[in-house]
Tab-separated table of N, CA and C in Angstrom:
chain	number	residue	atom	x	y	z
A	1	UNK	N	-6.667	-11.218	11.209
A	1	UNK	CA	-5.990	-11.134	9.937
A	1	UNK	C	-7.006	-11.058	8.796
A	2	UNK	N	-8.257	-11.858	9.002
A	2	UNK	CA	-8.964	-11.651	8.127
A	2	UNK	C	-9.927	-10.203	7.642
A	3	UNK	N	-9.951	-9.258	8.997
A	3	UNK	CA	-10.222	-8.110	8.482
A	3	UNK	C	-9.285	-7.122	8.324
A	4	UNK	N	-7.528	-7.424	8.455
A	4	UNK	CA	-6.883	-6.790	7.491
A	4	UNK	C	-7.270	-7.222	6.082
A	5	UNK	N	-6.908	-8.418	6.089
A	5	UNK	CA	-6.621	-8.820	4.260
A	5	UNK	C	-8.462	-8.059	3.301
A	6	UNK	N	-9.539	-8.000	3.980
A	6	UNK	CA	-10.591	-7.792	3.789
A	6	UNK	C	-10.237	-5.867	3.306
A	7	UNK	N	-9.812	-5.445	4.233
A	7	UNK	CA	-9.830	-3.841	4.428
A	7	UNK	C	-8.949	-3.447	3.142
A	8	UNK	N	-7.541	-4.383	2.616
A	8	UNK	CA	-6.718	-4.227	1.799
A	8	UNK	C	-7.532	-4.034	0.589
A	9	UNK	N	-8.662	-5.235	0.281
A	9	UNK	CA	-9.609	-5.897	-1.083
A	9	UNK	C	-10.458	-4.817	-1.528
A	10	UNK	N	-10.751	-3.628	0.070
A	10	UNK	CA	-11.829	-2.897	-0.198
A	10	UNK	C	-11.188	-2.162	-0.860
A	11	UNK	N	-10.144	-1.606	-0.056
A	11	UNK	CA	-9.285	-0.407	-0.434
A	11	UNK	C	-9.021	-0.119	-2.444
A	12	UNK	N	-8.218	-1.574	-2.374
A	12	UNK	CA	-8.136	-1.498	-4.154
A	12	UNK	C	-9.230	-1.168	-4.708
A	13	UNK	N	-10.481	-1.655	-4.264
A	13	UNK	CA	-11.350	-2.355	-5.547
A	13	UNK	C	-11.934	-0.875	-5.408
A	14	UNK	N	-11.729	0.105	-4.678
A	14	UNK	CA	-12.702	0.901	-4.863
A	14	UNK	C	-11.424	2.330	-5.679
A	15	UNK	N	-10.740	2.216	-5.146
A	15	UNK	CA	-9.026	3.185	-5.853
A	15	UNK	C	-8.956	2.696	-7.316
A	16	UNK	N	-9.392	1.488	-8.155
A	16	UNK	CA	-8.931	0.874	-9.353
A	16	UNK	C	-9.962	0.358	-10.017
A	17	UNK	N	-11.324	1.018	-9.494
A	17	UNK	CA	-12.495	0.830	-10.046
A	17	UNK	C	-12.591	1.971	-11.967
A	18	UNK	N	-12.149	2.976	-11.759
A	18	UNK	CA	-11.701	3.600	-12.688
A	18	UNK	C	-11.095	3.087	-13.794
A	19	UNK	N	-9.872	2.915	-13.515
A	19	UNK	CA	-8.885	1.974	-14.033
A	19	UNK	C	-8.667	1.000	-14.734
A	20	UNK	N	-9.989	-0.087	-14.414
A	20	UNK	CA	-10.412	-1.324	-14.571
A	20	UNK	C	-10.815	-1.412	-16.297
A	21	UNK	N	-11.272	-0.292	-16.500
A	21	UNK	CA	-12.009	-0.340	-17.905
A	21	UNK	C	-10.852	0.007	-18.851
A	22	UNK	N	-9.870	0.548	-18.301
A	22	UNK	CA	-8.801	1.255	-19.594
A	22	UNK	C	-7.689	0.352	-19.363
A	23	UNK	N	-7.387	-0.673	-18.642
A	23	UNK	CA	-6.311	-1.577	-18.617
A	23	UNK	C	-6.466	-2.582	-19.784
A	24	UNK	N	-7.963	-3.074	-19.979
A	24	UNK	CA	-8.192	-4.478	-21.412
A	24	UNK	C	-8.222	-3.623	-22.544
A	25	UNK	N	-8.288	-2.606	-22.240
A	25	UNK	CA	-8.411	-1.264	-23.891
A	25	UNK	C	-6.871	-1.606	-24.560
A	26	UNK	N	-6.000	-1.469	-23.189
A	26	UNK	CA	-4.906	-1.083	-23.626
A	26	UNK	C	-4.101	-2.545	-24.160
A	27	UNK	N	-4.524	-3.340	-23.341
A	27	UNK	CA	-4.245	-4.850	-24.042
A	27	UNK	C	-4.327	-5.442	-25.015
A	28	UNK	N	-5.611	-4.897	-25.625
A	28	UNK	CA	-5.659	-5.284	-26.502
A	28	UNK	C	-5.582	-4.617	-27.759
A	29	UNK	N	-5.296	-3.069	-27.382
A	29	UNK	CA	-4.336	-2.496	-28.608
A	29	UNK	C	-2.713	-2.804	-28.854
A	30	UNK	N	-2.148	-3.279	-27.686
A	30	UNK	CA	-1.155	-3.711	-27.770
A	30	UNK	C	-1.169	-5.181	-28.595
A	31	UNK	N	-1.805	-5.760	-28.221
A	31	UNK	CA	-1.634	-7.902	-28.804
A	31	UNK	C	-1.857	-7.386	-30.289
A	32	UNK	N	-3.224	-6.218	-30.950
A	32	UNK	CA	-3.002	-5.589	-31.909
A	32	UNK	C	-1.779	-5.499	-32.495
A	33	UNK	N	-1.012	-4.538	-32.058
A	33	UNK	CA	0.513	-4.283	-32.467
A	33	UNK	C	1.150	-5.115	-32.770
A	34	UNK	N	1.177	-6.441	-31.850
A	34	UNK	CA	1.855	-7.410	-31.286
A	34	UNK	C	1.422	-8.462	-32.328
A	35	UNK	N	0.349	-8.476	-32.882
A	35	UNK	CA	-0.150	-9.384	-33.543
A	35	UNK	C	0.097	-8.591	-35.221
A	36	UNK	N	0.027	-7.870	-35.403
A	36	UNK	CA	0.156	-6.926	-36.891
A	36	UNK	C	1.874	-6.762	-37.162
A	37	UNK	N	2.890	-6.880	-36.188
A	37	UNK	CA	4.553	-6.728	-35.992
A	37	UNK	C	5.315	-8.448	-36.591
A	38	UNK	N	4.652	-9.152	-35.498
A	38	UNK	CA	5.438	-10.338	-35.230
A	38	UNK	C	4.875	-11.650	-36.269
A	39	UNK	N	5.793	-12.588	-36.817
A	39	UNK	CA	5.551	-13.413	-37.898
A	39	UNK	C	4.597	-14.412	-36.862
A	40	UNK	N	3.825	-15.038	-38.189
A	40	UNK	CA	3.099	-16.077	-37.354
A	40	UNK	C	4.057	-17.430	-36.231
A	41	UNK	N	4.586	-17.604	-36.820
A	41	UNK	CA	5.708	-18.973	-36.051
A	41	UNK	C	5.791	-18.755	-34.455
A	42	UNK	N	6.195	-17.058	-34.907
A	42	UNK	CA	7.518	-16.742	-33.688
A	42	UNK	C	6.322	-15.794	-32.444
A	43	UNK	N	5.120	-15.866	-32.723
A	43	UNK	CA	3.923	-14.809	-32.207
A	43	UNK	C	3.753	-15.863	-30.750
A	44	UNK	N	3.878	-15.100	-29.643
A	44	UNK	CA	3.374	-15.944	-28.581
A	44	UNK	C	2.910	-14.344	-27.449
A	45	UNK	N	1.762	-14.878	-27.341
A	45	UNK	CA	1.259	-13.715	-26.611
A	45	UNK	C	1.508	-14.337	-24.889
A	46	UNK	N	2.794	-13.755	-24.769
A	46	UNK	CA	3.365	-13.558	-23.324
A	46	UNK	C	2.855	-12.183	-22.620
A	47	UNK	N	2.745	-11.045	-23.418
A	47	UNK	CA	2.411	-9.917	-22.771
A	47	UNK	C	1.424	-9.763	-21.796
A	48	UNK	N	0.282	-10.191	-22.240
A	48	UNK	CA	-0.655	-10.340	-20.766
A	48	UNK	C	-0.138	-10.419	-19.388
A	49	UNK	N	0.734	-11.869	-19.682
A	49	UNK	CA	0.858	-12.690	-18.279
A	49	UNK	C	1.962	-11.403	-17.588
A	50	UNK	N	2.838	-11.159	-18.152
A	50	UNK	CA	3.902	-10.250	-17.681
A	50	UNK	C	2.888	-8.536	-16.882
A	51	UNK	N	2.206	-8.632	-18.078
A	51	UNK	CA	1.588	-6.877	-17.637
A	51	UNK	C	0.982	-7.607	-16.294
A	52	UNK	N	-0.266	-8.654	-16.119
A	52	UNK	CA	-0.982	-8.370	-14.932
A	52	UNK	C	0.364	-8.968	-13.738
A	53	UNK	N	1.306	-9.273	-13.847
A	53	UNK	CA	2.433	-9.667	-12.727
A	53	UNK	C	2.689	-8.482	-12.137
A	54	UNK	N	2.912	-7.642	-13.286
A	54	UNK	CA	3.699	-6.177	-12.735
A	54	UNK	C	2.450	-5.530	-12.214
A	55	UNK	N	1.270	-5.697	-12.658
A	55	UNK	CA	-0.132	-4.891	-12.433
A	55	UNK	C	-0.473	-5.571	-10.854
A	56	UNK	N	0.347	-6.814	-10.277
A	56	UNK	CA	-0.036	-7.085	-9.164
A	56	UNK	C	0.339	-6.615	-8.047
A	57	UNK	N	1.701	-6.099	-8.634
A	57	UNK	CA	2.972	-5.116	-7.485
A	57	UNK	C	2.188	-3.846	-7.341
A	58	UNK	N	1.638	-3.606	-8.465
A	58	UNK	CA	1.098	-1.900	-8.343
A	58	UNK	C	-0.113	-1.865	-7.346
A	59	UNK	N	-0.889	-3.169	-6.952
A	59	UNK	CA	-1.966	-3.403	-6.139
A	59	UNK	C	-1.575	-3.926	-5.038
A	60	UNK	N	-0.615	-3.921	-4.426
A	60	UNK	CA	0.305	-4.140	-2.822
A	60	UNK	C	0.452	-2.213	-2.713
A	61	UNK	N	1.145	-2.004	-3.810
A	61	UNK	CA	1.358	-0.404	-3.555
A	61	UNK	C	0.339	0.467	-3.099
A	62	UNK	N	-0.931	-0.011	-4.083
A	62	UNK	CA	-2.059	1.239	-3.543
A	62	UNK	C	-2.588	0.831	-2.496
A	63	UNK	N	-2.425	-0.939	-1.769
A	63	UNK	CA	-3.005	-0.850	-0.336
A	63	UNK	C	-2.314	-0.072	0.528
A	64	UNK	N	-0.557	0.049	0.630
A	64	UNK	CA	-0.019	0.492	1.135
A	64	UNK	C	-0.135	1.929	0.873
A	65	UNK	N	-0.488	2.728	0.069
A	65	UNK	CA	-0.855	4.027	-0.265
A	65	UNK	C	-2.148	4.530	0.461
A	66	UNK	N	-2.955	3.348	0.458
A	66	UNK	CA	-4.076	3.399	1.015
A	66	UNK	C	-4.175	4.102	2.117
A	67	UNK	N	-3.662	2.974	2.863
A	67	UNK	CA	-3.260	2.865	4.336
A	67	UNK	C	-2.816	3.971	4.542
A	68	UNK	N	-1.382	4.846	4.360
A	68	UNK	CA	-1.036	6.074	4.604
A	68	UNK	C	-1.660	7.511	4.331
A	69	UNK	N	-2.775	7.046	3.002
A	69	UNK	CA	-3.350	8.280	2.986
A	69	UNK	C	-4.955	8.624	4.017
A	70	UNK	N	-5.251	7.218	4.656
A	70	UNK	CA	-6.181	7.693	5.366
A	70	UNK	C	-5.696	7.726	6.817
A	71	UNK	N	-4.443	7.401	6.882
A	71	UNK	CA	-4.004	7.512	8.353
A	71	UNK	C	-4.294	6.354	8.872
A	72	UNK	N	-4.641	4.651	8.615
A	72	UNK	CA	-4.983	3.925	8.999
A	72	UNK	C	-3.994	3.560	9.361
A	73	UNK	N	-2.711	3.546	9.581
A	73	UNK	CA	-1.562	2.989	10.208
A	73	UNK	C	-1.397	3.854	11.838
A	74	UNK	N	-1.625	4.974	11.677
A	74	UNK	CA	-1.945	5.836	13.383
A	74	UNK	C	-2.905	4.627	13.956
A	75	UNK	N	-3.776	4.858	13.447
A	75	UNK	CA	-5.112	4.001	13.967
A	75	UNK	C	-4.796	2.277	14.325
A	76	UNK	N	-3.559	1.353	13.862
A	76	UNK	CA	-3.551	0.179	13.953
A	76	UNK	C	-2.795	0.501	15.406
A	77	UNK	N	-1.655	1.215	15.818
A	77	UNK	CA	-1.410	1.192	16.859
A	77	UNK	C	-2.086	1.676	17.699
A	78	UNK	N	-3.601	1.512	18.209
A	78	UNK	CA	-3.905	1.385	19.185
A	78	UNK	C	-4.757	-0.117	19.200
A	79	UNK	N	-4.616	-0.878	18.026
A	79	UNK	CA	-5.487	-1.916	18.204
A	79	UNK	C	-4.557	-3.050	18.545
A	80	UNK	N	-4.571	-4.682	18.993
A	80	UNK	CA	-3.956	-5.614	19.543
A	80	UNK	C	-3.011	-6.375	17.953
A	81	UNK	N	-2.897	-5.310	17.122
A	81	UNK	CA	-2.030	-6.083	16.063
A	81	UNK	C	-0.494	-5.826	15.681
A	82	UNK	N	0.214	-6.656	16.124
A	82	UNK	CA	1.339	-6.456	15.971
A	82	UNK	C	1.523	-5.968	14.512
A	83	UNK	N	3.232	-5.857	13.989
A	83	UNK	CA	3.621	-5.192	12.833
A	83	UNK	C	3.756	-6.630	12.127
A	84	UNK	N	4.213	-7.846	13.157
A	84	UNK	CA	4.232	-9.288	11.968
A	84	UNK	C	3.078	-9.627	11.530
A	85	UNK	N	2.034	-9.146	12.519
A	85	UNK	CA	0.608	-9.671	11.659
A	85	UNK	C	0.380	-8.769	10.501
A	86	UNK	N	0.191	-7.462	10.584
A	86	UNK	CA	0.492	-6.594	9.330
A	86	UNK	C	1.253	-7.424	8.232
A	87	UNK	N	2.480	-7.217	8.522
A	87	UNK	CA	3.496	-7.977	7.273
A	87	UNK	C	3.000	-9.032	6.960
A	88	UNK	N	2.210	-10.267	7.464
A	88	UNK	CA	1.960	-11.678	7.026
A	88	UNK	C	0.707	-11.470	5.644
A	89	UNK	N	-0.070	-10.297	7.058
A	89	UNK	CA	-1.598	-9.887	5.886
A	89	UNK	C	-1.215	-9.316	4.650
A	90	UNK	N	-0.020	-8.159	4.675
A	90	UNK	CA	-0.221	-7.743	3.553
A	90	UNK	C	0.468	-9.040	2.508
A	91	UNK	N	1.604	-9.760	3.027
A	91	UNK	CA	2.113	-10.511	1.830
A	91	UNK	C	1.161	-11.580	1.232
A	92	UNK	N	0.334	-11.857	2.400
A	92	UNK	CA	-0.929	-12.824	1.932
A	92	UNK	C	-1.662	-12.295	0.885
A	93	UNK	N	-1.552	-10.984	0.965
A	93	UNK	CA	-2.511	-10.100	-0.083
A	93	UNK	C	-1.834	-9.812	-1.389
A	94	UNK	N	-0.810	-9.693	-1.033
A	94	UNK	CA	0.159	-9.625	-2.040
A	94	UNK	C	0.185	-10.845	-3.025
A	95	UNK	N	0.129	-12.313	-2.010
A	95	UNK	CA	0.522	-13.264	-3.053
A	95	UNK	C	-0.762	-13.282	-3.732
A	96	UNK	N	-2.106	-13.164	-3.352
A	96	UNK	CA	-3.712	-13.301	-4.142
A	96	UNK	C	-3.697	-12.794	-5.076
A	97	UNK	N	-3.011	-11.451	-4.913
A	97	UNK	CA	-3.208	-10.786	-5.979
A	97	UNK	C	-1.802	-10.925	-7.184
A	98	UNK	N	-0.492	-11.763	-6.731
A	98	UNK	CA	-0.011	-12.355	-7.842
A	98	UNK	C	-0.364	-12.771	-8.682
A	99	UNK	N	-1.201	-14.246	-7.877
A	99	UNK	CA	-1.670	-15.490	-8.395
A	99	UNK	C	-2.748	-15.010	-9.563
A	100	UNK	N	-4.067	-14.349	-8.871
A	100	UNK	CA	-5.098	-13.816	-9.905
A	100	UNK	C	-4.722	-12.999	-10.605
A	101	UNK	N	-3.295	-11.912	-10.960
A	101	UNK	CA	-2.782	-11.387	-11.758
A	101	UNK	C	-2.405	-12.194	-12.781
A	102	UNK	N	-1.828	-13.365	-12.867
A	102	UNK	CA	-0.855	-14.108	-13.818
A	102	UNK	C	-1.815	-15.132	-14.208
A	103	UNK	N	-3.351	-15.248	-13.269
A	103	UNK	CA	-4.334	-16.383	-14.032
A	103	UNK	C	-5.246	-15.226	-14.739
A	104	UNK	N	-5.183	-14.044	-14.970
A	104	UNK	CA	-6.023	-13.240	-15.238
A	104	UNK	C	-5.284	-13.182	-16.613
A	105	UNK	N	-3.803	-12.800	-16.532
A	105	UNK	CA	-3.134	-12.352	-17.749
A	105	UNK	C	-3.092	-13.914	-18.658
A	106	UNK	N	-3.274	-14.986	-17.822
A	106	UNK	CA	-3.032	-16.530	-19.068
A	106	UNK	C	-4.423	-16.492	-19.797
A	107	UNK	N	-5.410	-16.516	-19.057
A	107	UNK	CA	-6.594	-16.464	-19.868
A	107	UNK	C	-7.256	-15.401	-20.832
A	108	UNK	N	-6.540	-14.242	-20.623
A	108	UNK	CA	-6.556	-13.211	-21.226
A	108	UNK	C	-5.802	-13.438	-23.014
A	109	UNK	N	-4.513	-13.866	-22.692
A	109	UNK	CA	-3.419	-14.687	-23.560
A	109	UNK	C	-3.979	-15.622	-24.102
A	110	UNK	N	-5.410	-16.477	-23.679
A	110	UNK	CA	-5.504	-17.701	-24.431
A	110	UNK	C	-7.027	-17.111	-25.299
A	111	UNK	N	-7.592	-16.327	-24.291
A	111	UNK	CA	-8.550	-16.124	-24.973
A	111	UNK	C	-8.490	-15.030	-26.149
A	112	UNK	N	-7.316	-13.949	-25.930
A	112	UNK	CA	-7.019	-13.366	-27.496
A	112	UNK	C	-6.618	-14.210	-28.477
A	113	UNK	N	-5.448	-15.390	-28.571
A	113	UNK	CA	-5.177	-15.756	-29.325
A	113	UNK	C	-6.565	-17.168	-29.785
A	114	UNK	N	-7.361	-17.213	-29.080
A	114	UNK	CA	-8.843	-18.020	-29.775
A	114	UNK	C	-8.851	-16.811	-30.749
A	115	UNK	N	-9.220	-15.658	-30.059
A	115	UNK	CA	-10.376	-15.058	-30.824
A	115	UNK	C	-9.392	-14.528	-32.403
A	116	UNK	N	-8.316	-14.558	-32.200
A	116	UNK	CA	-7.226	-14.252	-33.567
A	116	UNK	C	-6.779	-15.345	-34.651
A	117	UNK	N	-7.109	-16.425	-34.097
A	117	UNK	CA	-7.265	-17.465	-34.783
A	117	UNK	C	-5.760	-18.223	-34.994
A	118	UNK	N	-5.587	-18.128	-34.044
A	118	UNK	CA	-3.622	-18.660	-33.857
A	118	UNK	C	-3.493	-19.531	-32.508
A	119	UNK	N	-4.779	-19.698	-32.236
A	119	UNK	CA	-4.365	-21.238	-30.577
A	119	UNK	C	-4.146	-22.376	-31.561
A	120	UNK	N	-2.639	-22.952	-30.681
A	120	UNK	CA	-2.505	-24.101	-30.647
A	120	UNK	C	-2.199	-24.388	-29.656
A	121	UNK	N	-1.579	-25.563	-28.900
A	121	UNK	CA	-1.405	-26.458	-28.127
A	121	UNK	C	0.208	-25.937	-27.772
A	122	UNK	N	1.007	-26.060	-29.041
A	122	UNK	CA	2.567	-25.116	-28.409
A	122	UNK	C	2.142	-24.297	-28.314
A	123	UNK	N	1.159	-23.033	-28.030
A	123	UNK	CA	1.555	-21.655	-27.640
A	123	UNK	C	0.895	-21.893	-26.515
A	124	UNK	N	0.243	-22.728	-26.087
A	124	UNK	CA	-0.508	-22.980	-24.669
A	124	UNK	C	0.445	-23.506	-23.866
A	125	UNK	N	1.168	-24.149	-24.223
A	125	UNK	CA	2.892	-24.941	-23.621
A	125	UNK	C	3.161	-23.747	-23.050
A	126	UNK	N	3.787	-22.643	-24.455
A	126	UNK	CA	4.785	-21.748	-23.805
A	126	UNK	C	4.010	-20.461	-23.266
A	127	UNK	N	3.132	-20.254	-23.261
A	127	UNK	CA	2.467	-19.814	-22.452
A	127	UNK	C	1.925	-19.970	-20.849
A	128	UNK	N	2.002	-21.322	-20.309
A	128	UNK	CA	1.653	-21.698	-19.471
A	128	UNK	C	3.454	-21.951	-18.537
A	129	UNK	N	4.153	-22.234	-19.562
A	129	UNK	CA	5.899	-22.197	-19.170
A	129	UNK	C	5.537	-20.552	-18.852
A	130	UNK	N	5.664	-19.869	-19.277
A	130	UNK	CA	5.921	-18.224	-18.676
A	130	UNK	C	5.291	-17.709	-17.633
A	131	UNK	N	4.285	-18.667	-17.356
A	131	UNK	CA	3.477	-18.381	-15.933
A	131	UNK	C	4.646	-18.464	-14.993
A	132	UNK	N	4.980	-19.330	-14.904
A	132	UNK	CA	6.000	-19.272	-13.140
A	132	UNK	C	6.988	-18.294	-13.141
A	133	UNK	N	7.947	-18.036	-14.283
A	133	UNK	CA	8.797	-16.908	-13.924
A	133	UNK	C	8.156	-15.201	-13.572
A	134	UNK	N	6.992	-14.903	-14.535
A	134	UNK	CA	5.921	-14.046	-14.301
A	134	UNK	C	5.624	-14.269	-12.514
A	135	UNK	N	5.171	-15.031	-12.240
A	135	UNK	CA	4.408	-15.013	-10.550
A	135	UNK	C	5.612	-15.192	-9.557
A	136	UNK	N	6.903	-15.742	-10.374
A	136	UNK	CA	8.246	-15.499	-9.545
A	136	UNK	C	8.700	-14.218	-8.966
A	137	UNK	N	8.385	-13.231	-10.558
A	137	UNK	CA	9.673	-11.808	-10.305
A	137	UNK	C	8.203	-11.032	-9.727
A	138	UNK	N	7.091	-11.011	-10.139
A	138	UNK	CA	5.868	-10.150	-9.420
A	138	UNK	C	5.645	-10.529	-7.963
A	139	UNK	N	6.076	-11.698	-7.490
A	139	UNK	CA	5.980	-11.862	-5.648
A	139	UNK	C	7.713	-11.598	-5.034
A	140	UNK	N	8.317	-11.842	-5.773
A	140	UNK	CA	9.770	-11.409	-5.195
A	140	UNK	C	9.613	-10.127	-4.999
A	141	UNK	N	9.238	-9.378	-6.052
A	141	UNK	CA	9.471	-7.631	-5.962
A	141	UNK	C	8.366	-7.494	-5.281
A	142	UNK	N	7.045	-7.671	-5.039
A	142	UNK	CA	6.487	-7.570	-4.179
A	142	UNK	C	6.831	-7.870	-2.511
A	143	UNK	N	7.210	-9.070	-2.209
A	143	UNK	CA	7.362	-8.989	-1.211
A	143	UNK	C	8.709	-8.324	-0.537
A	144	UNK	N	9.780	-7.722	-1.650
A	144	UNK	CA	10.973	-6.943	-1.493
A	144	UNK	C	10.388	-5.404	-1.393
A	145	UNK	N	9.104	-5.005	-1.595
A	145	UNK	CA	8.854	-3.648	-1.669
A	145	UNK	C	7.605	-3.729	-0.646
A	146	UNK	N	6.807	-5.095	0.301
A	146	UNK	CA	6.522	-4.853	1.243
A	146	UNK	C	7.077	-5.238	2.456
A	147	UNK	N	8.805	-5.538	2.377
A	147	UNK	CA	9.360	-5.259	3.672
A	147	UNK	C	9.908	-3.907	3.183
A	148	UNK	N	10.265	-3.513	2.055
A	148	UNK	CA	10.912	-1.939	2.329
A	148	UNK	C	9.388	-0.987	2.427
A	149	UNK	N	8.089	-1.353	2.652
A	149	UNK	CA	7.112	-0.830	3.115
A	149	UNK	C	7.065	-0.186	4.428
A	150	UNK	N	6.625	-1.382	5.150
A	150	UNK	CA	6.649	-2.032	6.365
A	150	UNK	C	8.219	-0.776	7.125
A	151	UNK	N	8.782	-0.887	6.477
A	151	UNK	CA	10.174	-0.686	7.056
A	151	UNK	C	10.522	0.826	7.278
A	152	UNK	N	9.927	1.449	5.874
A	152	UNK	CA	10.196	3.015	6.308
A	152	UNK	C	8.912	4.032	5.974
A	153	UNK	N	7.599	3.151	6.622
A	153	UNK	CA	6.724	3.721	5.988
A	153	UNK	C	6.160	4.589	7.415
């Protein structure tokens, strides 16, 4: 299992190496917006945590994209791994990359609002409250789109 979940890590990091540089561009023209729109009171930079949740589903997808575009799924059936070990690895991979999605997007969230000059202690509350529903709906739909993977892939 450990050189599935390994093969998954390579797969992304080298597919979203590109990518990597224009995702904080875009973040932080948005908290921009987000910060230039919304009154001071009512300003809570939730957006992070939400984008890297959904940004974690999209990184189950490209392993599974992965996998089909090099034909590495022909290739598992001849090796001793069943389809539940598959399914366990990828959801294992799936949940890592929840978790470091939604701790990537809080610190992201805490460290814009340092650098904007609006941390307090309630927006760290409700900020840290929006973590669990964030890592809720990004591993539900994840793991709902790697059994419909798994299933008709």
């Amino acid at each position: 299992m450990k050189g599935l979940i390994l093969k998954d890590f390579y797969n992304v990091w080298r597919t979203l190496r590109p990518v990597a540089i224009i995702i904080p561009l875009i973040l932080i023209a948005g908290m921009i917006l987000t910060y230039n729109i919304m009154s001071i009171e009512n300003t809570t930079f939730i957006m992070p945590i939400e984008v890297f949740a959904i940004l974690s589903v999209n990184l189950t997808t490209t392993s599974f994209m992965c996998d089909k575009k090099c034909g590495w799924l022909r290739y598992a059936l001849t090796t001793p791994i069943t389809r539940r070990e598959y399914f366990h690895a990828k959801l294992l991979v799936h949940t890592i990359f929840c978790v470091g999605g939604v701790l990537v997007g809080t610190l992201f969230a805490i460290i814009s609002t340092l650098i904007m000059g609006r941390f307090s202690a309630e927006m760290l509350l409700q900020a840290l409250k929006w973590c669990i529903p964030a890592l809720l709906f990004g591993w539900l739909v994840g793991v709902q789109l790697c059994a419909l993977m798994i299933r008709f892939n």
